[in-house]
């Protein structure tokens, strides 16, 4: 899992069947000081996140498919939670 910040929405009129009715977001990974530290990527939103939110992302296809309850889905990354704060 990794931390990321939501920086945008993906709008697509044509999607693979496994992505119908799903919200796709553009994320940039961040470190624990909330600073971007890698290239942006796209993830399915399963946590009702919005632009500007810091989120917890699961980046493993098998686990994402299990969470989406779709064994044949083309899932790679999924937002599983919105982060309020980090305590050390």
CSV table of N, CA, C and O in Angstrom, one decimal:
chain,number,residue,atom,x,y,z
A,1,UNK,N,0.8,-1.2,0.0
A,1,UNK,CA,0.0,0.0,0.0
A,1,UNK,C,0.9,1.2,0.0
A,1,UNK,O,2.0,1.2,0.4
A,2,UNK,N,0.3,2.3,-0.5
A,2,UNK,CA,1.0,3.6,-0.5
A,2,UNK,C,0.1,4.8,-0.3
A,2,UNK,O,-1.1,4.6,-0.5
A,3,UNK,N,0.7,5.9,0.1
A,3,UNK,CA,-0.1,7.1,0.2
A,3,UNK,C,0.0,7.9,-1.1
A,3,UNK,O,1.0,7.9,-1.8
A,4,UNK,N,-1.1,8.5,-1.5
A,4,UNK,CA,-1.2,9.3,-2.7
A,4,UNK,C,-2.1,10.5,-2.5
A,4,UNK,O,-3.0,10.4,-1.6
A,5,UNK,N,-2.0,11.5,-3.3
A,5,UNK,CA,-2.9,12.6,-3.3
A,5,UNK,C,-3.7,12.6,-4.6
A,5,UNK,O,-3.2,12.4,-5.7
A,6,UNK,N,-5.0,12.8,-4.5
A,6,UNK,CA,-5.9,12.8,-5.6
A,6,UNK,C,-5.7,14.2,-6.3
A,6,UNK,O,-5.9,15.2,-5.7
A,7,UNK,N,-5.3,14.1,-7.6
A,7,UNK,CA,-5.1,15.4,-8.4
A,7,UNK,C,-6.1,15.5,-9.5
A,7,UNK,O,-6.0,16.6,-10.2
A,8,UNK,N,-6.9,14.6,-9.8
A,8,UNK,CA,-7.9,14.7,-10.9
A,8,UNK,C,-8.8,13.5,-11.1
A,8,UNK,O,-8.6,12.5,-10.4
A,9,UNK,N,-9.8,13.7,-11.9
A,9,UNK,CA,-10.8,12.7,-12.3
A,9,UNK,C,-10.4,12.2,-13.7
A,9,UNK,O,-9.9,13.0,-14.5
A,10,UNK,N,-10.8,11.0,-14.0
A,10,UNK,CA,-10.7,10.5,-15.4
A,10,UNK,C,-12.1,10.4,-15.9
A,10,UNK,O,-13.0,9.8,-15.3
A,11,UNK,N,-12.3,11.0,-17.1
A,11,UNK,CA,-13.6,10.9,-17.8
A,11,UNK,C,-13.4,10.2,-19.0
A,11,UNK,O,-12.6,10.5,-19.9
A,12,UNK,N,-14.2,9.1,-19.2
A,12,UNK,CA,-14.1,8.2,-20.4
A,12,UNK,C,-15.4,7.8,-20.8
A,12,UNK,O,-16.2,7.2,-20.0
A,13,UNK,N,-15.7,8.0,-22.1
A,13,UNK,CA,-17.0,7.5,-22.6
A,13,UNK,C,-17.0,6.1,-23.0
A,13,UNK,O,-18.1,5.4,-23.0
A,14,UNK,N,-15.9,5.5,-23.2
A,14,UNK,CA,-15.8,4.1,-23.5
A,14,UNK,C,-14.8,3.5,-22.5
A,14,UNK,O,-13.7,3.9,-22.4
A,15,UNK,N,-15.3,2.4,-21.8
A,15,UNK,CA,-14.4,1.7,-20.9
A,15,UNK,C,-14.6,0.2,-21.1
A,15,UNK,O,-15.5,-0.2,-21.6
A,16,UNK,N,-13.6,-0.5,-20.6
A,16,UNK,CA,-13.7,-1.9,-20.6
A,16,UNK,C,-14.8,-2.3,-19.7
A,16,UNK,O,-15.2,-1.6,-18.7
A,17,UNK,N,-15.5,-3.4,-19.9
A,17,UNK,CA,-16.7,-3.8,-19.2
A,17,UNK,C,-16.5,-3.8,-17.7
A,17,UNK,O,-17.4,-3.4,-17.0
A,18,UNK,N,-15.4,-4.2,-17.2
A,18,UNK,CA,-15.1,-4.3,-15.8
A,18,UNK,C,-15.1,-2.9,-15.1
A,18,UNK,O,-15.1,-2.8,-13.9
A,19,UNK,N,-15.0,-1.8,-15.9
A,19,UNK,CA,-14.8,-0.5,-15.3
A,19,UNK,C,-16.1,0.3,-15.4
A,19,UNK,O,-16.2,1.4,-14.9
A,20,UNK,N,-17.2,-0.3,-16.0
A,20,UNK,CA,-18.5,0.4,-16.1
A,20,UNK,C,-19.0,0.8,-14.7
A,20,UNK,O,-18.8,0.0,-13.7
A,21,UNK,N,-19.5,1.9,-14.5
A,21,UNK,CA,-20.1,2.4,-13.2
A,21,UNK,C,-19.0,2.7,-12.1
A,21,UNK,O,-19.3,2.8,-11.0
A,22,UNK,N,-17.7,2.7,-12.5
A,22,UNK,CA,-16.7,2.9,-11.5
A,22,UNK,C,-16.1,4.3,-11.7
A,22,UNK,O,-15.9,4.8,-12.8
A,23,UNK,N,-15.7,5.0,-10.6
A,23,UNK,CA,-15.1,6.3,-10.6
A,23,UNK,C,-13.5,6.1,-10.7
A,23,UNK,O,-13.0,5.4,-9.8
A,24,UNK,N,-12.9,6.7,-11.6
A,24,UNK,CA,-11.4,6.6,-11.8
A,24,UNK,C,-10.8,8.0,-11.4
A,24,UNK,O,-11.3,9.0,-11.8
A,25,UNK,N,-9.7,7.9,-10.7
A,25,UNK,CA,-9.1,9.1,-10.2
A,25,UNK,C,-7.6,9.1,-10.6
A,25,UNK,O,-7.0,8.1,-10.7
A,26,UNK,N,-7.0,10.3,-10.8
A,26,UNK,CA,-5.6,10.5,-11.1
A,26,UNK,C,-4.9,10.8,-9.7
A,26,UNK,O,-5.4,11.7,-9.0
A,27,UNK,N,-3.9,10.0,-9.4
A,27,UNK,CA,-3.2,10.2,-8.1
A,27,UNK,C,-1.7,10.4,-8.3
A,27,UNK,O,-1.2,9.9,-9.3
A,28,UNK,N,-1.1,11.1,-7.4
A,28,UNK,CA,0.3,11.2,-7.3
A,28,UNK,C,0.8,10.7,-6.0
A,28,UNK,O,0.3,11.1,-4.9
A,29,UNK,N,1.7,9.7,-6.0
A,29,UNK,CA,2.2,9.2,-4.7
A,29,UNK,C,2.9,10.3,-3.8
A,29,UNK,O,3.5,11.2,-4.4
A,30,UNK,N,2.7,10.2,-2.5
A,30,UNK,CA,3.3,11.2,-1.6
A,30,UNK,C,4.1,10.5,-0.5
A,30,UNK,O,3.8,9.3,-0.2
A,31,UNK,N,5.0,11.2,0.1
A,31,UNK,CA,5.7,10.6,1.3
A,31,UNK,C,4.9,11.0,2.6
A,31,UNK,O,3.9,11.6,2.5
A,32,UNK,N,5.4,10.6,3.7
A,32,UNK,CA,4.7,10.9,5.0
A,32,UNK,C,4.7,12.4,5.4
A,32,UNK,O,4.0,12.8,6.3
A,33,UNK,N,5.4,13.2,4.6
A,33,UNK,CA,5.3,14.7,4.8
A,33,UNK,C,4.4,15.3,3.8
A,33,UNK,O,4.5,16.5,3.6
A,34,UNK,N,3.7,14.5,3.1
A,34,UNK,CA,2.7,14.9,2.1
A,34,UNK,C,3.3,15.4,0.8
A,34,UNK,O,2.6,16.1,0.0
A,35,UNK,N,4.6,15.2,0.5
A,35,UNK,CA,5.3,15.7,-0.7
A,35,UNK,C,5.2,14.7,-1.8
A,35,UNK,O,5.5,13.5,-1.5
A,36,UNK,N,4.9,15.1,-3.0
A,36,UNK,CA,4.9,14.2,-4.2
A,36,UNK,C,6.3,13.5,-4.3
A,36,UNK,O,7.3,14.2,-4.2
A,37,UNK,N,6.3,12.2,-4.6
A,37,UNK,CA,7.6,11.5,-4.7
A,37,UNK,C,7.7,10.5,-5.8
A,37,UNK,O,8.6,9.6,-5.9
A,38,UNK,N,6.7,10.5,-6.8
A,38,UNK,CA,6.7,9.6,-7.9
A,38,UNK,C,5.8,10.1,-9.0
A,38,UNK,O,5.2,11.1,-8.9
A,39,UNK,N,5.7,9.3,-10.1
A,39,UNK,CA,4.8,9.7,-11.2
A,39,UNK,C,3.4,9.4,-10.9
A,39,UNK,O,3.0,8.5,-10.3
A,40,UNK,N,2.5,10.2,-11.5
A,40,UNK,CA,1.0,10.0,-11.3
A,40,UNK,C,0.6,8.7,-11.9
A,40,UNK,O,1.2,8.2,-12.9
A,41,UNK,N,-0.6,8.2,-11.4
A,41,UNK,CA,-1.2,7.0,-12.0
A,41,UNK,C,-2.7,7.1,-11.7
A,41,UNK,O,-3.2,8.0,-11.1
A,42,UNK,N,-3.4,6.1,-12.3
A,42,UNK,CA,-4.8,6.1,-12.2
A,42,UNK,C,-5.3,4.9,-11.3
A,42,UNK,O,-4.7,3.8,-11.3
A,43,UNK,N,-6.3,5.2,-10.5
A,43,UNK,CA,-6.8,4.2,-9.6
A,43,UNK,C,-8.3,4.2,-9.5
A,43,UNK,O,-8.9,5.3,-9.8
A,44,UNK,N,-9.0,3.1,-9.2
A,44,UNK,CA,-10.4,3.1,-9.0
A,44,UNK,C,-10.7,3.6,-7.6
A,44,UNK,O,-10.0,3.3,-6.6
A,45,UNK,N,-11.7,4.4,-7.5
A,45,UNK,CA,-12.1,5.0,-6.2
A,45,UNK,C,-13.1,4.2,-5.5
A,45,UNK,O,-14.3,4.1,-5.9
A,46,UNK,N,-12.8,3.5,-4.4
A,46,UNK,CA,-13.7,2.7,-3.6
A,46,UNK,C,-13.9,3.3,-2.3
A,46,UNK,O,-14.5,2.7,-1.4
A,47,UNK,N,-13.5,4.6,-2.1
A,47,UNK,CA,-13.6,5.2,-0.8
A,47,UNK,C,-14.3,6.6,-0.9
A,47,UNK,O,-14.2,7.4,0.1
A,48,UNK,N,-14.9,7.0,-2.0
A,48,UNK,CA,-15.5,8.2,-2.2
A,48,UNK,C,-14.6,9.4,-1.9
A,48,UNK,O,-14.9,10.4,-1.3
A,49,UNK,N,-13.4,9.3,-2.5
A,49,UNK,CA,-12.4,10.4,-2.4
A,49,UNK,C,-12.7,11.5,-3.3
A,49,UNK,O,-13.4,11.3,-4.3
A,50,UNK,N,-12.1,12.6,-3.1
A,50,UNK,CA,-12.2,13.8,-4.0
A,50,UNK,C,-10.9,14.4,-4.2
A,50,UNK,O,-9.9,14.1,-3.6
A,51,UNK,N,-10.9,15.3,-5.2
A,51,UNK,CA,-9.6,16.0,-5.6
A,51,UNK,C,-9.1,16.8,-4.3
A,51,UNK,O,-9.8,17.4,-3.6
A,52,UNK,N,-7.8,16.6,-4.1
A,52,UNK,CA,-7.1,17.2,-2.9
A,52,UNK,C,-7.0,16.3,-1.7
A,52,UNK,O,-6.2,16.5,-0.8
A,53,UNK,N,-7.8,15.2,-1.7
A,53,UNK,CA,-7.7,14.2,-0.6
A,53,UNK,C,-6.4,13.4,-0.7
A,53,UNK,O,-5.9,13.1,-1.7
A,54,UNK,N,-5.8,13.1,0.5
A,54,UNK,CA,-4.8,12.1,0.6
A,54,UNK,C,-5.4,10.8,0.9
A,54,UNK,O,-6.3,10.7,1.7
A,55,UNK,N,-5.0,9.8,0.1
A,55,UNK,CA,-5.6,8.5,0.2
A,55,UNK,C,-4.6,7.4,0.4
A,55,UNK,O,-3.5,7.5,0.1
A,56,UNK,N,-5.2,6.2,0.8
A,56,UNK,CA,-4.4,5.0,0.9
A,56,UNK,C,-4.8,4.1,-0.3
A,56,UNK,O,-5.9,3.9,-0.5
A,57,UNK,N,-3.7,3.7,-1.0
A,57,UNK,CA,-4.0,3.0,-2.3
A,57,UNK,C,-3.4,1.6,-2.2
A,57,UNK,O,-2.2,1.4,-1.7
A,58,UNK,N,-4.1,0.6,-2.6
A,58,UNK,CA,-3.7,-0.7,-2.8
A,58,UNK,C,-3.3,-1.0,-4.2
A,58,UNK,O,-4.1,-0.8,-5.1
A,59,UNK,N,-2.0,-1.3,-4.5
A,59,UNK,CA,-1.5,-1.4,-5.8
A,59,UNK,C,-1.1,-2.9,-6.0
A,59,UNK,O,0.0,-3.2,-6.1
A,60,UNK,N,-2.1,-3.7,-6.1
A,60,UNK,CA,-1.8,-5.2,-6.4
A,60,UNK,C,-3.1,-5.7,-7.0
A,60,UNK,O,-4.2,-5.7,-6.4
A,61,UNK,N,-3.0,-6.1,-8.3
A,61,UNK,CA,-4.2,-6.5,-9.1
A,61,UNK,C,-5.1,-7.6,-8.4
A,61,UNK,O,-6.3,-7.4,-8.4
A,62,UNK,N,-4.5,-8.6,-7.9
A,62,UNK,CA,-5.3,-9.7,-7.3
A,62,UNK,C,-6.1,-9.2,-6.1
A,62,UNK,O,-7.3,-9.5,-6.0
A,63,UNK,N,-5.5,-8.4,-5.2
A,63,UNK,CA,-6.2,-7.9,-4.1
A,63,UNK,C,-7.3,-6.9,-4.5
A,63,UNK,O,-8.4,-6.9,-4.0
A,64,UNK,N,-7.0,-6.1,-5.5
A,64,UNK,CA,-8.0,-5.1,-6.0
A,64,UNK,C,-9.2,-5.9,-6.6
A,64,UNK,O,-10.3,-5.5,-6.4
A,65,UNK,N,-8.9,-6.9,-7.4
A,65,UNK,CA,-10.0,-7.7,-8.0
A,65,UNK,C,-10.9,-8.3,-6.9
A,65,UNK,O,-12.1,-8.4,-7.0
A,66,UNK,N,-10.2,-8.8,-5.8
A,66,UNK,CA,-11.0,-9.4,-4.7
A,66,UNK,C,-11.8,-8.3,-4.0
A,66,UNK,O,-13.0,-8.6,-3.7
A,67,UNK,N,-11.3,-7.1,-3.8
A,67,UNK,CA,-12.1,-6.1,-3.2
A,67,UNK,C,-13.3,-5.7,-4.0
A,67,UNK,O,-14.4,-5.4,-3.6
A,68,UNK,N,-13.1,-5.7,-5.4
A,68,UNK,CA,-14.1,-5.3,-6.3
A,68,UNK,C,-15.1,-6.4,-6.6
A,68,UNK,O,-16.1,-6.3,-7.3
A,69,UNK,N,-14.8,-7.6,-6.0
A,69,UNK,CA,-15.6,-8.8,-6.2
A,69,UNK,C,-15.8,-9.1,-7.7
A,69,UNK,O,-16.9,-9.4,-8.2
A,70,UNK,N,-14.7,-9.0,-8.5
A,70,UNK,CA,-14.7,-9.3,-9.9
A,70,UNK,C,-13.4,-10.0,-10.3
A,70,UNK,O,-12.4,-9.3,-10.5
A,71,UNK,N,-13.4,-11.3,-10.3
A,71,UNK,CA,-12.1,-12.0,-10.6
A,71,UNK,C,-11.6,-11.8,-12.0
A,71,UNK,O,-10.4,-12.0,-12.2
A,72,UNK,N,-12.4,-11.3,-12.9
A,72,UNK,CA,-11.9,-11.1,-14.3
A,72,UNK,C,-11.7,-9.7,-14.6
A,72,UNK,O,-11.3,-9.3,-15.7
A,73,UNK,N,-11.8,-8.8,-13.6
A,73,UNK,CA,-11.6,-7.4,-13.8
A,73,UNK,C,-10.2,-6.9,-14.1
A,73,UNK,O,-9.3,-7.6,-13.7
A,74,UNK,N,-10.1,-5.9,-14.9
A,74,UNK,CA,-8.8,-5.3,-15.2
A,74,UNK,C,-8.4,-4.2,-14.2
A,74,UNK,O,-8.4,-3.1,-14.6
A,75,UNK,N,-8.1,-4.6,-13.0
A,75,UNK,CA,-7.9,-3.7,-11.9
A,75,UNK,C,-6.4,-3.8,-11.5
A,75,UNK,O,-5.9,-4.9,-11.3
A,76,UNK,N,-5.8,-2.6,-11.3
A,76,UNK,CA,-4.4,-2.6,-10.9
A,76,UNK,C,-4.2,-1.9,-9.5
A,76,UNK,O,-3.5,-2.3,-8.7
A,77,UNK,N,-4.9,-0.8,-9.4
A,77,UNK,CA,-4.8,0.1,-8.2
A,77,UNK,C,-6.2,0.5,-7.8
A,77,UNK,O,-7.1,0.8,-8.6
A,78,UNK,N,-6.4,0.5,-6.4
A,78,UNK,CA,-7.7,0.9,-5.9
A,78,UNK,C,-7.5,1.7,-4.6
A,78,UNK,O,-6.7,1.4,-3.8
A,79,UNK,N,-8.3,2.8,-4.6
A,79,UNK,CA,-8.3,3.7,-3.4
A,79,UNK,C,-9.1,3.0,-2.3
A,79,UNK,O,-10.3,2.7,-2.5
A,80,UNK,N,-8.5,2.7,-1.1
A,80,UNK,CA,-9.3,2.0,-0.1
A,80,UNK,C,-9.6,2.8,1.1
A,80,UNK,O,-10.3,2.3,2.0
A,81,UNK,N,-9.0,4.0,1.2
A,81,UNK,CA,-9.3,4.9,2.3
A,81,UNK,C,-8.8,6.3,2.2
A,81,UNK,O,-7.9,6.5,1.4
A,82,UNK,N,-9.5,7.2,2.8
A,82,UNK,CA,-9.1,8.6,2.9
A,82,UNK,C,-8.3,8.9,4.2
A,82,UNK,O,-8.8,8.5,5.2
A,83,UNK,N,-7.1,9.5,4.1
A,83,UNK,CA,-6.3,9.7,5.3
A,83,UNK,C,-6.5,11.1,5.9
A,83,UNK,O,-6.5,12.1,5.1
A,84,UNK,N,-6.8,11.1,7.1
A,84,UNK,CA,-7.0,12.4,7.8
A,84,UNK,C,-5.7,12.9,8.4
A,84,UNK,O,-5.4,14.1,8.3
A,85,UNK,N,-4.9,12.0,9.0
A,85,UNK,CA,-3.6,12.4,9.5
A,85,UNK,C,-2.7,11.2,9.8
A,85,UNK,O,-3.2,10.1,9.8
A,86,UNK,N,-1.4,11.5,9.9
A,86,UNK,CA,-0.5,10.4,10.2
A,86,UNK,C,0.2,10.8,11.6
A,86,UNK,O,0.7,11.9,11.7
A,87,UNK,N,0.2,9.8,12.5
A,87,UNK,CA,0.8,10.0,13.7
A,87,UNK,C,2.1,9.1,13.8
A,87,UNK,O,2.0,8.0,13.3
A,88,UNK,N,3.2,9.6,14.3
A,88,UNK,CA,4.4,8.8,14.4
A,88,UNK,C,4.6,8.4,15.8
A,88,UNK,O,4.1,8.7,16.7
